[in-house]
PDB file of C-alpha atoms in Angstrom:
ATOM      1  CA  MET A  30      12.065 -33.476 -11.661  1.00 75.00           C
ATOM      2  CA  SER A  31       8.438 -33.007 -10.219  1.00 82.00           C
ATOM      3  CA  PRO A  32       6.476 -30.467 -12.108  1.00 93.00           C
ATOM      4  CA  THR A  33       6.058 -26.983 -10.325  1.00 97.00           C
ATOM      5  CA  PRO A  34       2.700 -26.907  -8.547  1.00 98.00           C
ATOM      6  CA  SER A  35      -0.034 -24.449  -9.577  1.00 98.00           C
ATOM      7  CA  TYR A  36      -2.026 -22.240  -7.434  1.00 98.00           C
ATOM      8  CA  GLU A  37      -5.146 -20.353  -7.778  1.00 98.00           C
ATOM      9  CA  LEU A  38      -4.612 -16.536  -7.420  1.00 99.00           C
ATOM     10  CA  PHE A  39      -7.354 -13.937  -6.372  1.00 99.00           C
ATOM     11  CA  ALA A  40      -7.470 -10.267  -6.125  1.00 98.00           C
ATOM     12  CA  LEU A  41      -9.848  -8.114  -3.734  1.00 98.00           C
ATOM     13  CA  ARG A  42     -10.532  -4.284  -4.738  1.00 98.00           C
ATOM     14  CA  PHE A  43     -10.891  -3.223  -1.145  1.00 98.00           C
ATOM     15  CA  GLY A  44     -10.476   0.431  -1.285  1.00 98.00           C
ATOM     16  CA  ARG A  45     -10.296   3.357  -3.635  1.00 98.00           C
ATOM     17  CA  GLN A  46      -9.317   7.087  -3.932  1.00 97.00           C
ATOM     18  CA  SER A  47     -11.676   9.568  -5.490  1.00 93.00           C
ATOM     19  CA  GLY A  48     -10.852  12.843  -7.092  1.00 94.00           C
ATOM     20  CA  ARG A  49      -7.522  11.890  -8.257  1.00 96.00           C
ATOM     21  CA  LEU A  50      -6.097  13.339 -11.520  1.00 97.00           C
ATOM     22  CA  ALA A  51      -4.046  11.071 -13.899  1.00 96.00           C
ATOM     23  CA  ARG A  52      -1.228  13.368 -13.609  1.00 97.00           C
ATOM     24  CA  GLU A  53      -0.711  12.247 -10.033  1.00 97.00           C
ATOM     25  CA  ASN A  54       0.199   8.804 -11.146  1.00 98.00           C
ATOM     26  CA  PHE A  55       3.310   9.737 -13.301  1.00 98.00           C
ATOM     27  CA  LEU A  56       6.627  11.508 -12.244  1.00 98.00           C
ATOM     28  CA  PHE A  57       7.189  13.677 -15.523  1.00 96.00           C
ATOM     29  CA  ALA A  58       4.670  16.370 -16.244  1.00 94.00           C
ATOM     30  CA  ASP A  59       5.355  15.912 -20.055  1.00 94.00           C
ATOM     31  CA  ASP A  60       4.287  12.369 -20.016  1.00 94.00           C
ATOM     32  CA  PRO A  61       1.218  11.793 -22.476  1.00 94.00           C
ATOM     33  CA  CYS A  62      -0.614  10.196 -19.504  1.00 95.00           C
ATOM     34  CA  ALA A  63      -0.045  13.141 -17.106  1.00 95.00           C
ATOM     35  CA  THR A  64      -3.164  14.831 -17.722  1.00 95.00           C
ATOM     36  CA  ASP A  65      -5.899  16.635 -15.674  1.00 96.00           C
ATOM     37  CA  ALA A  66      -8.402  13.886 -16.473  1.00 95.00           C
ATOM     38  CA  PRO A  67     -10.094  12.075 -13.558  1.00 94.00           C
ATOM     39  CA  ALA A  68      -8.125   8.853 -12.812  1.00 95.00           C
ATOM     40  CA  ALA A  69      -9.585   6.036 -10.557  1.00 95.00           C
ATOM     41  CA  PHE A  70      -7.024   4.658  -8.122  1.00 98.00           C
ATOM     42  CA  ASP A  71      -7.850   1.431  -6.392  1.00 98.00           C
ATOM     43  CA  PHE A  72      -6.275  -0.707  -3.491  1.00 98.00           C
ATOM     44  CA  TYR A  73      -5.934  -4.527  -3.521  1.00 98.00           C
ATOM     45  CA  ILE A  74      -4.995  -7.516  -1.585  1.00 98.00           C
ATOM     46  CA  TRP A  75      -4.131 -10.920  -3.027  1.00 99.00           C
ATOM     47  CA  VAL A  76      -4.743 -14.605  -2.067  1.00 99.00           C
ATOM     48  CA  ILE A  77      -2.672 -17.707  -3.254  1.00 99.00           C
ATOM     49  CA  ARG A  78      -4.596 -20.943  -2.521  1.00 98.00           C
ATOM     50  CA  GLY A  79      -3.635 -24.446  -3.357  1.00 98.00           C
ATOM     51  CA  GLN A  80      -1.386 -27.506  -2.310  1.00 94.00           C
ATOM     52  CA  ASP A  81      -2.966 -27.392   1.300  1.00 96.00           C
ATOM     53  CA  GLN A  82      -1.740 -23.714   1.507  1.00 96.00           C
ATOM     54  CA  VAL A  83      -3.440 -20.369   1.916  1.00 98.00           C
ATOM     55  CA  ILE A  84      -1.080 -17.397   1.458  1.00 99.00           C
ATOM     56  CA  VAL A  85      -2.029 -13.806   1.634  1.00 99.00           C
ATOM     57  CA  VAL A  86      -0.185 -11.061   0.057  1.00 99.00           C
ATOM     58  CA  ASP A  87      -0.396  -7.849   1.932  1.00 99.00           C
ATOM     59  CA  THR A  88      -3.205  -6.841   4.312  1.00 98.00           C
ATOM     60  CA  GLY A  89      -4.705  -3.372   3.102  1.00 98.00           C
ATOM     61  CA  PHE A  90      -5.343  -0.631   5.323  1.00 98.00           C
ATOM     62  CA  ALA A  91      -7.617   0.092   8.345  1.00 96.00           C
ATOM     63  CA  ALA A  92     -10.620   2.341   7.797  1.00 96.00           C
ATOM     64  CA  HIS A  93      -9.722   4.816  10.441  1.00 96.00           C
ATOM     65  CA  THR A  94      -6.266   5.307   8.663  1.00 97.00           C
ATOM     66  CA  ALA A  95      -8.051   5.471   5.386  1.00 97.00           C
ATOM     67  CA  ALA A  96     -10.365   8.212   6.440  1.00 96.00           C
ATOM     68  CA  LYS A  97      -7.445  10.051   7.775  1.00 96.00           C
ATOM     69  CA  ARG A  98      -5.656  10.003   4.462  1.00 97.00           C
ATOM     70  CA  GLY A  99      -8.531  10.597   2.321  1.00 96.00           C
ATOM     71  CA  ARG A 100      -9.144   7.205   1.033  1.00 97.00           C
ATOM     72  CA  GLU A 101     -12.037   4.881   1.266  1.00 97.00           C
ATOM     73  CA  GLN A 102     -12.337   1.425   2.480  1.00 98.00           C
ATOM     74  CA  LEU A 103     -14.981  -0.500   0.506  1.00 98.00           C
ATOM     75  CA  HIS A 104     -14.552  -3.782   2.276  1.00 97.00           C
ATOM     76  CA  HIS A 105     -12.659  -4.881   5.337  1.00 98.00           C
ATOM     77  CA  PRO A 106      -9.796  -6.784   3.643  1.00 98.00           C
ATOM     78  CA  VAL A 107      -9.476  -9.311   6.322  1.00 98.00           C
ATOM     79  CA  GLU A 108     -13.155 -10.104   6.805  1.00 98.00           C
ATOM     80  CA  ALA A 109     -13.630 -10.230   2.837  1.00 98.00           C
ATOM     81  CA  LEU A 110     -11.570 -13.492   3.051  1.00 98.00           C
ATOM     82  CA  SER A 111     -14.701 -15.080   4.246  1.00 98.00           C
ATOM     83  CA  ASP A 112     -16.046 -14.727   0.665  1.00 98.00           C
ATOM     84  CA  LEU A 113     -13.447 -17.542  -0.289  1.00 98.00           C
ATOM     85  CA  GLY A 114     -14.025 -19.627   2.804  1.00 98.00           C
ATOM     86  CA  ILE A 115     -10.896 -18.481   4.472  1.00 98.00           C
ATOM     87  CA  HIS A 116     -10.619 -17.642   8.090  1.00 98.00           C
ATOM     88  CA  PRO A 117      -7.462 -15.762   9.297  1.00 98.00           C
ATOM     89  CA  THR A 118      -6.261 -18.878  11.030  1.00 98.00           C
ATOM     90  CA  ASP A 119      -6.047 -20.856   7.804  1.00 98.00           C
ATOM     91  CA  VAL A 120      -3.307 -18.632   6.572  1.00 98.00           C
ATOM     92  CA  SER A 121       0.007 -20.253   6.619  1.00 98.00           C
ATOM     93  CA  HIS A 122       2.103 -17.397   5.199  1.00 98.00           C
ATOM     94  CA  LEU A 123       1.611 -13.636   4.864  1.00 99.00           C
ATOM     95  CA  LEU A 124       3.885 -12.024   2.379  1.00 99.00           C
ATOM     96  CA  VAL A 125       4.323  -8.200   2.906  1.00 99.00           C
ATOM     97  CA  THR A 126       5.419  -6.575  -0.368  1.00 99.00           C
ATOM     98  CA  HIS A 127       6.447  -3.389   1.649  1.00 98.00           C
ATOM     99  CA  MET A 128       5.473  -1.513   4.818  1.00 98.00           C
ATOM    100  CA  HIS A 129       3.512   1.439   3.446  1.00 98.00           C
ATOM    101  CA  TRP A 130       0.235   2.281   5.217  1.00 98.00           C
ATOM    102  CA  ASP A 131      -2.037   0.876   2.578  1.00 98.00           C
ATOM    103  CA  HIS A 132      -0.085  -2.539   2.550  1.00 98.00           C
ATOM    104  CA  ALA A 133       0.620  -3.325   5.948  1.00 98.00           C
ATOM    105  CA  GLY A 134      -2.507  -2.023   7.941  1.00 98.00           C
ATOM    106  CA  HIS A 135      -3.594  -5.714   9.438  1.00 98.00           C
ATOM    107  CA  LEU A 136      -0.394  -7.362  10.203  1.00 98.00           C
ATOM    108  CA  ALA A 137      -1.593  -8.654  13.590  1.00 98.00           C
ATOM    109  CA  SER A 138      -4.655 -10.310  11.919  1.00 98.00           C
ATOM    110  CA  PHE A 139      -3.159 -13.557  10.989  1.00 98.00           C
ATOM    111  CA  PRO A 140      -2.156 -15.222  14.318  1.00 97.00           C
ATOM    112  CA  THR A 141      -0.792 -18.316  12.941  1.00 97.00           C
ATOM    113  CA  ALA A 142       0.801 -17.138   9.718  1.00 98.00           C
ATOM    114  CA  ARG A 143       4.587 -16.844   9.223  1.00 98.00           C
ATOM    115  CA  VAL A 144       5.094 -13.309   7.989  1.00 98.00           C
ATOM    116  CA  HIS A 145       7.751 -12.664   5.249  1.00 99.00           C
ATOM    117  CA  LEU A 146       9.363  -9.216   4.622  1.00 99.00           C
ATOM    118  CA  GLN A 147      12.620  -8.095   3.079  1.00 99.00           C
ATOM    119  CA  GLU A 148      15.264  -7.063   5.687  1.00 98.00           C
ATOM    120  CA  ARG A 149      16.040  -4.052   3.877  1.00 98.00           C
ATOM    121  CA  GLU A 150      12.436  -2.958   4.176  1.00 98.00           C
ATOM    122  CA  LEU A 151      12.333  -3.377   7.990  1.00 98.00           C
ATOM    123  CA  ALA A 152      15.830  -1.739   8.269  1.00 98.00           C
ATOM    124  CA  PHE A 153      14.634   1.370   6.138  1.00 98.00           C
ATOM    125  CA  CYS A 154      11.326   1.875   8.062  1.00 98.00           C
ATOM    126  CA  THR A 155      13.096   1.758  11.510  1.00 98.00           C
ATOM    127  CA  GLY A 156      16.153   3.503  10.519  1.00 98.00           C
ATOM    128  CA  ARG A 157      17.279   7.019  10.423  1.00 98.00           C
ATOM    129  CA  ALA A 158      15.269   8.169   7.427  1.00 98.00           C
ATOM    130  CA  MET A 159      12.252   8.105   9.610  1.00 98.00           C
ATOM    131  CA  ARG A 160      13.489  11.242  11.410  1.00 98.00           C
ATOM    132  CA  HIS A 161      12.363  12.964   8.514  1.00 98.00           C
ATOM    133  CA  ALA A 162       8.705  13.842   7.534  1.00 98.00           C
ATOM    134  CA  ALA A 163       8.834  13.238   3.712  1.00 97.00           C
ATOM    135  CA  PRO A 164      10.204   9.550   3.680  1.00 97.00           C
ATOM    136  CA  ARG A 165       8.153   8.592   6.641  1.00 97.00           C
ATOM    137  CA  ARG A 166       4.842  10.025   5.218  1.00 98.00           C
ATOM    138  CA  PRO A 167       3.851   6.682   3.611  1.00 98.00           C
ATOM    139  CA  PHE A 168       4.433   4.720   6.887  1.00 98.00           C
ATOM    140  CA  GLU A 169       2.293   4.251   9.851  1.00 98.00           C
ATOM    141  CA  ALA A 170       4.237   4.076  13.185  1.00 98.00           C
ATOM    142  CA  GLY A 171       1.610   1.510  14.423  1.00 98.00           C
ATOM    143  CA  ASP A 172       2.306  -0.798  11.609  1.00 98.00           C
ATOM    144  CA  VAL A 173       6.090  -0.730  11.777  1.00 98.00           C
ATOM    145  CA  SER A 174       5.627  -1.341  15.597  1.00 98.00           C
ATOM    146  CA  THR A 175       3.485  -4.500  14.884  1.00 98.00           C
ATOM    147  CA  ALA A 176       6.221  -5.714  12.420  1.00 98.00           C
ATOM    148  CA  VAL A 177       8.999  -5.373  15.108  1.00 98.00           C
ATOM    149  CA  GLN A 178       6.615  -7.099  17.735  1.00 98.00           C
ATOM    150  CA  LEU A 179       6.285 -10.015  15.037  1.00 98.00           C
ATOM    151  CA  LEU A 180      10.066 -10.142  14.879  1.00 98.00           C
ATOM    152  CA  PHE A 181      10.161 -10.431  18.721  1.00 98.00           C
ATOM    153  CA  GLU A 182       7.787 -13.212  18.551  1.00 98.00           C
ATOM    154  CA  GLU A 183       9.766 -15.013  16.119  1.00 98.00           C
ATOM    155  CA  ARG A 184       7.108 -15.087  13.437  1.00 98.00           C
ATOM    156  CA  LEU A 185       8.737 -12.715  11.083  1.00 98.00           C
ATOM    157  CA  THR A 186      11.185 -14.033   8.383  1.00 98.00           C
ATOM    158  CA  LEU A 187      13.383 -11.498   6.896  1.00 98.00           C
ATOM    159  CA  HIS A 188      14.645 -12.309   3.499  1.00 98.00           C
ATOM    160  CA  GLN A 189      18.108 -11.082   2.020  1.00 98.00           C
ATOM    161  CA  GLY A 190      17.065 -11.352  -1.789  1.00 98.00           C
ATOM    162  CA  PRO A 191      14.948 -13.858  -3.691  1.00 98.00           C
ATOM    163  CA  ALA A 192      13.284 -16.802  -1.614  1.00 98.00           C
ATOM    164  CA  THR A 193      10.984 -19.749  -2.349  1.00 98.00           C
ATOM    165  CA  ILE A 194       8.093 -19.631   0.161  1.00 98.00           C
ATOM    166  CA  VAL A 195       6.689 -22.890  -0.892  1.00 98.00           C
ATOM    167  CA  PRO A 196       7.257 -24.650  -4.473  1.00 98.00           C
ATOM    168  CA  GLY A 197       5.640 -22.372  -6.963  1.00 98.00           C
ATOM    169  CA  VAL A 198       5.533 -19.240  -4.775  1.00 98.00           C
ATOM    170  CA  GLU A 199       8.462 -16.842  -4.735  1.00 98.00           C
ATOM    171  CA  VAL A 200       9.425 -13.518  -3.513  1.00 99.00           C
ATOM    172  CA  HIS A 201      12.003 -11.334  -5.422  1.00 99.00           C
ATOM    173  CA  PRO A 202      13.387  -8.009  -4.526  1.00 98.00           C
ATOM    174  CA  ALA A 203      12.271  -4.993  -6.727  1.00 98.00           C
ATOM    175  CA  PRO A 204      13.478  -1.891  -4.851  1.00 98.00           C
ATOM    176  CA  GLY A 205      12.989   1.692  -6.230  1.00 98.00           C
ATOM    177  CA  HIS A 206       9.425   2.585  -4.756  1.00 98.00           C
ATOM    178  CA  THR A 207      10.972   1.454  -1.212  1.00 98.00           C
ATOM    179  CA  PRO A 208      14.362   0.116  -0.685  1.00 98.00           C
ATOM    180  CA  GLY A 209      13.036  -3.391   0.317  1.00 98.00           C
ATOM    181  CA  LEU A 210      10.033  -3.811  -1.856  1.00 98.00           C
ATOM    182  CA  GLN A 211       9.434  -7.444  -2.910  1.00 99.00           C
ATOM    183  CA  VAL A 212       7.201  -8.801  -5.663  1.00 99.00           C
ATOM    184  CA  VAL A 213       5.471 -12.165  -5.588  1.00 99.00           C
ATOM    185  CA  ARG A 214       5.856 -14.728  -8.328  1.00 99.00           C
ATOM    186  CA  VAL A 215       3.250 -17.385  -8.390  1.00 98.00           C
ATOM    187  CA  HIS A 216       2.700 -20.338 -10.738  1.00 98.00           C
ATOM    188  CA  THR A 217      -0.730 -20.831 -11.954  1.00 98.00           C
ATOM    189  CA  GLU A 218      -2.624 -22.655 -14.552  1.00 98.00           C
ATOM    190  CA  ARG A 219      -1.656 -19.791 -17.122  1.00 98.00           C
ATOM    191  CA  GLY A 220       1.872 -19.802 -16.197  1.00 98.00           C
ATOM    192  CA  TRP A 221       3.972 -17.525 -14.032  1.00 98.00           C
ATOM    193  CA  VAL A 222       2.038 -14.427 -12.719  1.00 99.00           C
ATOM    194  CA  VAL A 223       3.862 -11.586 -10.785  1.00 99.00           C
ATOM    195  CA  LEU A 224       2.138  -9.612  -8.107  1.00 99.00           C
ATOM    196  CA  ALA A 225       4.118  -6.375  -8.898  1.00 98.00           C
ATOM    197  CA  SER A 226       2.586  -4.528  -6.029  1.00 98.00           C
ATOM    198  CA  ASP A 227       4.126  -1.015  -5.999  1.00 98.00           C
ATOM    199  CA  SER A 228       6.958  -1.707  -8.240  1.00 98.00           C
ATOM    200  CA  SER A 229       4.323  -0.760 -10.730  1.00 98.00           C
ATOM    201  CA  HIS A 230       1.261   0.911  -9.395  1.00 98.00           C
ATOM    202  CA  LEU A 231      -0.469   0.874 -12.753  1.00 98.00           C
ATOM    203  CA  TRP A 232       0.088  -1.135 -15.873  1.00 98.00           C
ATOM    204  CA  ALA A 233       0.920   2.121 -17.788  1.00 98.00           C
ATOM    205  CA  ASN A 234       3.748   2.745 -15.323  1.00 98.00           C
ATOM    206  CA  ILE A 235       5.644  -0.336 -16.445  1.00 98.00           C
ATOM    207  CA  ARG A 236       4.397  -0.746 -19.985  1.00 97.00           C
ATOM    208  CA  ARG A 237       5.296   2.786 -20.896  1.00 96.00           C
ATOM    209  CA  ARG A 238       8.244   3.146 -18.495  1.00 97.00           C
ATOM    210  CA  THR A 239       6.717   6.101 -16.713  1.00 96.00           C
ATOM    211  CA  PRO A 240       7.477   5.829 -13.093  1.00 98.00           C
ATOM    212  CA  PHE A 241       4.996   6.675 -10.230  1.00 98.00           C
ATOM    213  CA  PRO A 242       5.975   9.749  -8.287  1.00 98.00           C
ATOM    214  CA  ILE A 243       6.484   8.218  -4.873  1.00 97.00           C
ATOM    215  CA  LEU A 244       9.825   6.599  -4.881  1.00 97.00           C
ATOM    216  CA  ASP A 245      13.081   5.959  -3.029  1.00 97.00           C
ATOM    217  CA  HIS A 246      15.322   5.673  -5.967  1.00 98.00           C
ATOM    218  CA  LEU A 247      14.285   6.296  -9.653  1.00 98.00           C
ATOM    219  CA  ALA A 248      17.017   4.284 -11.334  1.00 98.00           C
ATOM    220  CA  SER A 249      16.122   1.215  -9.257  1.00 98.00           C
ATOM    221  CA  MET A 250      12.493   1.624  -9.939  1.00 98.00           C
ATOM    222  CA  VAL A 251      13.049   1.492 -13.675  1.00 98.00           C
ATOM    223  CA  GLU A 252      15.296  -1.509 -13.375  1.00 98.00           C
ATOM    224  CA  ALA A 253      12.647  -3.069 -11.431  1.00 98.00           C
ATOM    225  CA  TYR A 254      10.299  -3.079 -14.356  1.00 98.00           C
ATOM    226  CA  GLU A 255      12.758  -5.269 -16.127  1.00 98.00           C
ATOM    227  CA  THR A 256      13.032  -7.594 -13.354  1.00 98.00           C
ATOM    228  CA  VAL A 257       9.258  -7.979 -13.127  1.00 98.00           C
ATOM    229  CA  GLU A 258       8.945  -8.621 -16.734  1.00 98.00           C
ATOM    230  CA  GLN A 259      11.710 -11.248 -16.677  1.00 98.00           C
ATOM    231  CA  LEU A 260       9.799 -13.120 -13.916  1.00 98.00           C
ATOM    232  CA  ALA A 261       6.469 -13.078 -15.592  1.00 98.00           C
ATOM    233  CA  ASP A 262       5.255 -15.003 -18.651  1.00 98.00           C
ATOM    234  CA  GLY A 263       3.854 -12.069 -20.451  1.00 98.00           C
ATOM    235  CA  PRO A 264       2.444  -8.344 -19.972  1.00 98.00           C
ATOM    236  CA  ASP A 265      -0.967  -9.695 -18.790  1.00 98.00           C
ATOM    237  CA  HIS A 266       1.005 -11.797 -16.345  1.00 98.00           C
ATOM    238  CA  VAL A 267       2.120  -8.762 -14.386  1.00 98.00           C
ATOM    239  CA  ILE A 268      -0.372  -7.551 -12.055  1.00 99.00           C
ATOM    240  CA  PRO A 269       0.024  -3.955 -10.763  1.00 98.00           C
ATOM    241  CA  GLY A 270      -0.773  -2.627  -7.310  1.00 98.00           C
ATOM    242  CA  HIS A 271      -3.337  -0.142  -7.982  1.00 98.00           C
ATOM    243  CA  ASP A 272      -4.747  -0.305 -11.370  1.00 98.00           C
ATOM    244  CA  PRO A 273      -8.544  -0.202 -11.550  1.00 98.00           C
ATOM    245  CA  GLN A 274      -8.327  -2.420 -14.635  1.00 98.00           C
ATOM    246  CA  VAL A 275      -7.247  -5.480 -12.368  1.00 98.00           C
ATOM    247  CA  ALA A 276     -10.774  -5.532 -11.095  1.00 98.00           C
ATOM    248  CA  THR A 277     -12.511  -5.384 -14.576  1.00 97.00           C
ATOM    249  CA  ARG A 278     -10.207  -7.420 -16.741  1.00 98.00           C
ATOM    250  CA  PHE A 279     -10.095 -10.777 -14.984  1.00 98.00           C
ATOM    251  CA  PRO A 280     -13.251 -13.119 -14.429  1.00 98.00           C
ATOM    252  CA  ARG A 281     -15.191 -12.635 -11.090  1.00 98.00           C
ATOM    253  CA  VAL A 282     -15.381 -15.578  -8.614  1.00 98.00           C
ATOM    254  CA  GLU A 283     -18.748 -17.114  -8.490  1.00 96.00           C
ATOM    255  CA  GLY A 284     -20.453 -16.766  -5.399  1.00 95.00           C
ATOM    256  CA  ALA A 285     -17.786 -14.209  -4.292  1.00 97.00           C
ATOM    257  CA  ALA A 286     -18.044 -11.529  -6.641  1.00 96.00           C
ATOM    258  CA  ARG A 287     -15.921  -9.083  -4.868  1.00 97.00           C
ATOM    259  CA  TRP A 288     -12.906 -11.146  -5.973  1.00 98.00           C
ATOM    260  CA  VAL A 289     -11.375 -11.689  -9.260  1.00 98.00           C
ATOM    261  CA  ARG A 290      -9.472 -14.690 -10.625  1.00 98.00           C
ATOM    262  CA  LEU A 291      -5.804 -13.793 -11.701  1.00 98.00           C
ATOM    263  CA  HIS A 292      -4.991 -17.431 -12.408  1.00 98.00           C
ATOM    264  CA  ARG A 293      -7.527 -17.274 -15.427  1.00 98.00           C
ATOM    265  CA  GLU A 294      -6.984 -15.589 -18.805  1.00 98.00           C
ATOM    266  CA  PRO A 295      -8.063 -11.790 -18.967  1.00 98.00           C
ATOM    267  CA  ILE A 296     -11.631 -11.355 -20.259  1.00 98.00           C
ATOM    268  CA  ALA A 297     -11.055  -7.792 -21.440  1.00 97.00           C
ATOM    269  CA  PRO A 298      -8.092  -6.168 -23.430  1.00 96.00           C
ATOM    270  CA  TYR A 299      -5.701  -3.647 -21.711  1.00 97.00           C
ATOM    271  CA  ALA A 300      -6.631  -0.018 -22.207  1.00 95.00           C
ATOM    272  CA  ASP A 301      -3.616   2.383 -22.232  1.00 93.00           C
ATOM    273  CA  PRO A 302      -4.638   5.650 -20.880  1.00 90.00           C
ATOM    274  CA  ALA A 303      -2.871   7.660 -23.615  1.00 82.00           C
ATOM    275  CA  SER A 304      -2.644   5.444 -26.841  1.00 73.00           C
ATOM    276  CA  PRO A 305      -5.552   3.314 -27.972  1.00 52.00           C
ATOM    277  CA  GLU A 306      -3.219   2.167 -30.690  1.00 47.00           C
ATOM    278  CA  LEU A 307      -0.906   0.419 -27.928  1.00 44.00           C
ATOM    279  CA  SER A 308      -3.938  -0.799 -26.221  1.00 45.00           C
ATOM    280  CA  GLU A 309      -4.847  -2.852 -29.303  1.00 39.00           C
ATOM    281  CA  ARG A 310      -1.270  -3.821 -29.892  1.00 37.00           C
ATOM    282  CA  VAL A 311      -0.628  -5.323 -26.609  1.00 38.00           C
ATOM    283  CA  ALA A 312      -4.036  -7.069 -26.421  1.00 37.00           C
ATOM    284  CA  SER A 313      -3.471  -8.952 -29.799  1.00 28.00           C
TER     285      SER A 313
END
């Protein structure tokens, strides 16, 4: 049997939300992490590169959408690909973890890519739940319309469960935050890394089993933590969707300092927001 190919894996911190409090990141008010302390909250896209493939995971948000929602775009997430010598037409596959506004804002920017989404996700964001303001709040109608247009153009692949995109790159359902959220499993030089996206916004959510408050189904979200951990080769092989530590715990790319290398070992230990003792134990 041929060995599983390995890929480079990069993350770009392209946006942030200022003025957020730690308690906004945890469902239960009595959680030790749920304090009134300021808490940074960042936004990422990811790139998988190798084996003559360039694969982008999520597309970030547009600046005007960010301004409307009180977030800041630090870098245009598509234009920043040029730091890595990547043009949008180089991208063979675009993996969309879910259709929330901060992950699906530039679906039309990759004209030659095959786009991948879980069928349950498209069904949800085009279904009857969108009649109500609360469940549709994290979605932008324009992004959903773009996904439907891609379907009509026969460029959108809808998965019904786990799928191998190319050898060494897989998608796996991890519902809870949304009904059709999928995580991305990538084989790298340090083993299997899982881009958890919003199945776990922060490392604290999954490591402490303390869910993020925006969710579709609580029990499914907690079950997804187990799914992600089983897919990854260790705690530091799980990459959360919005944790500021992602941009500081991994080595920067030489000549492209906005990006970090997730296929390399961390250069700093995990800092638990409520327990320094846990931080030291996890890092050891």
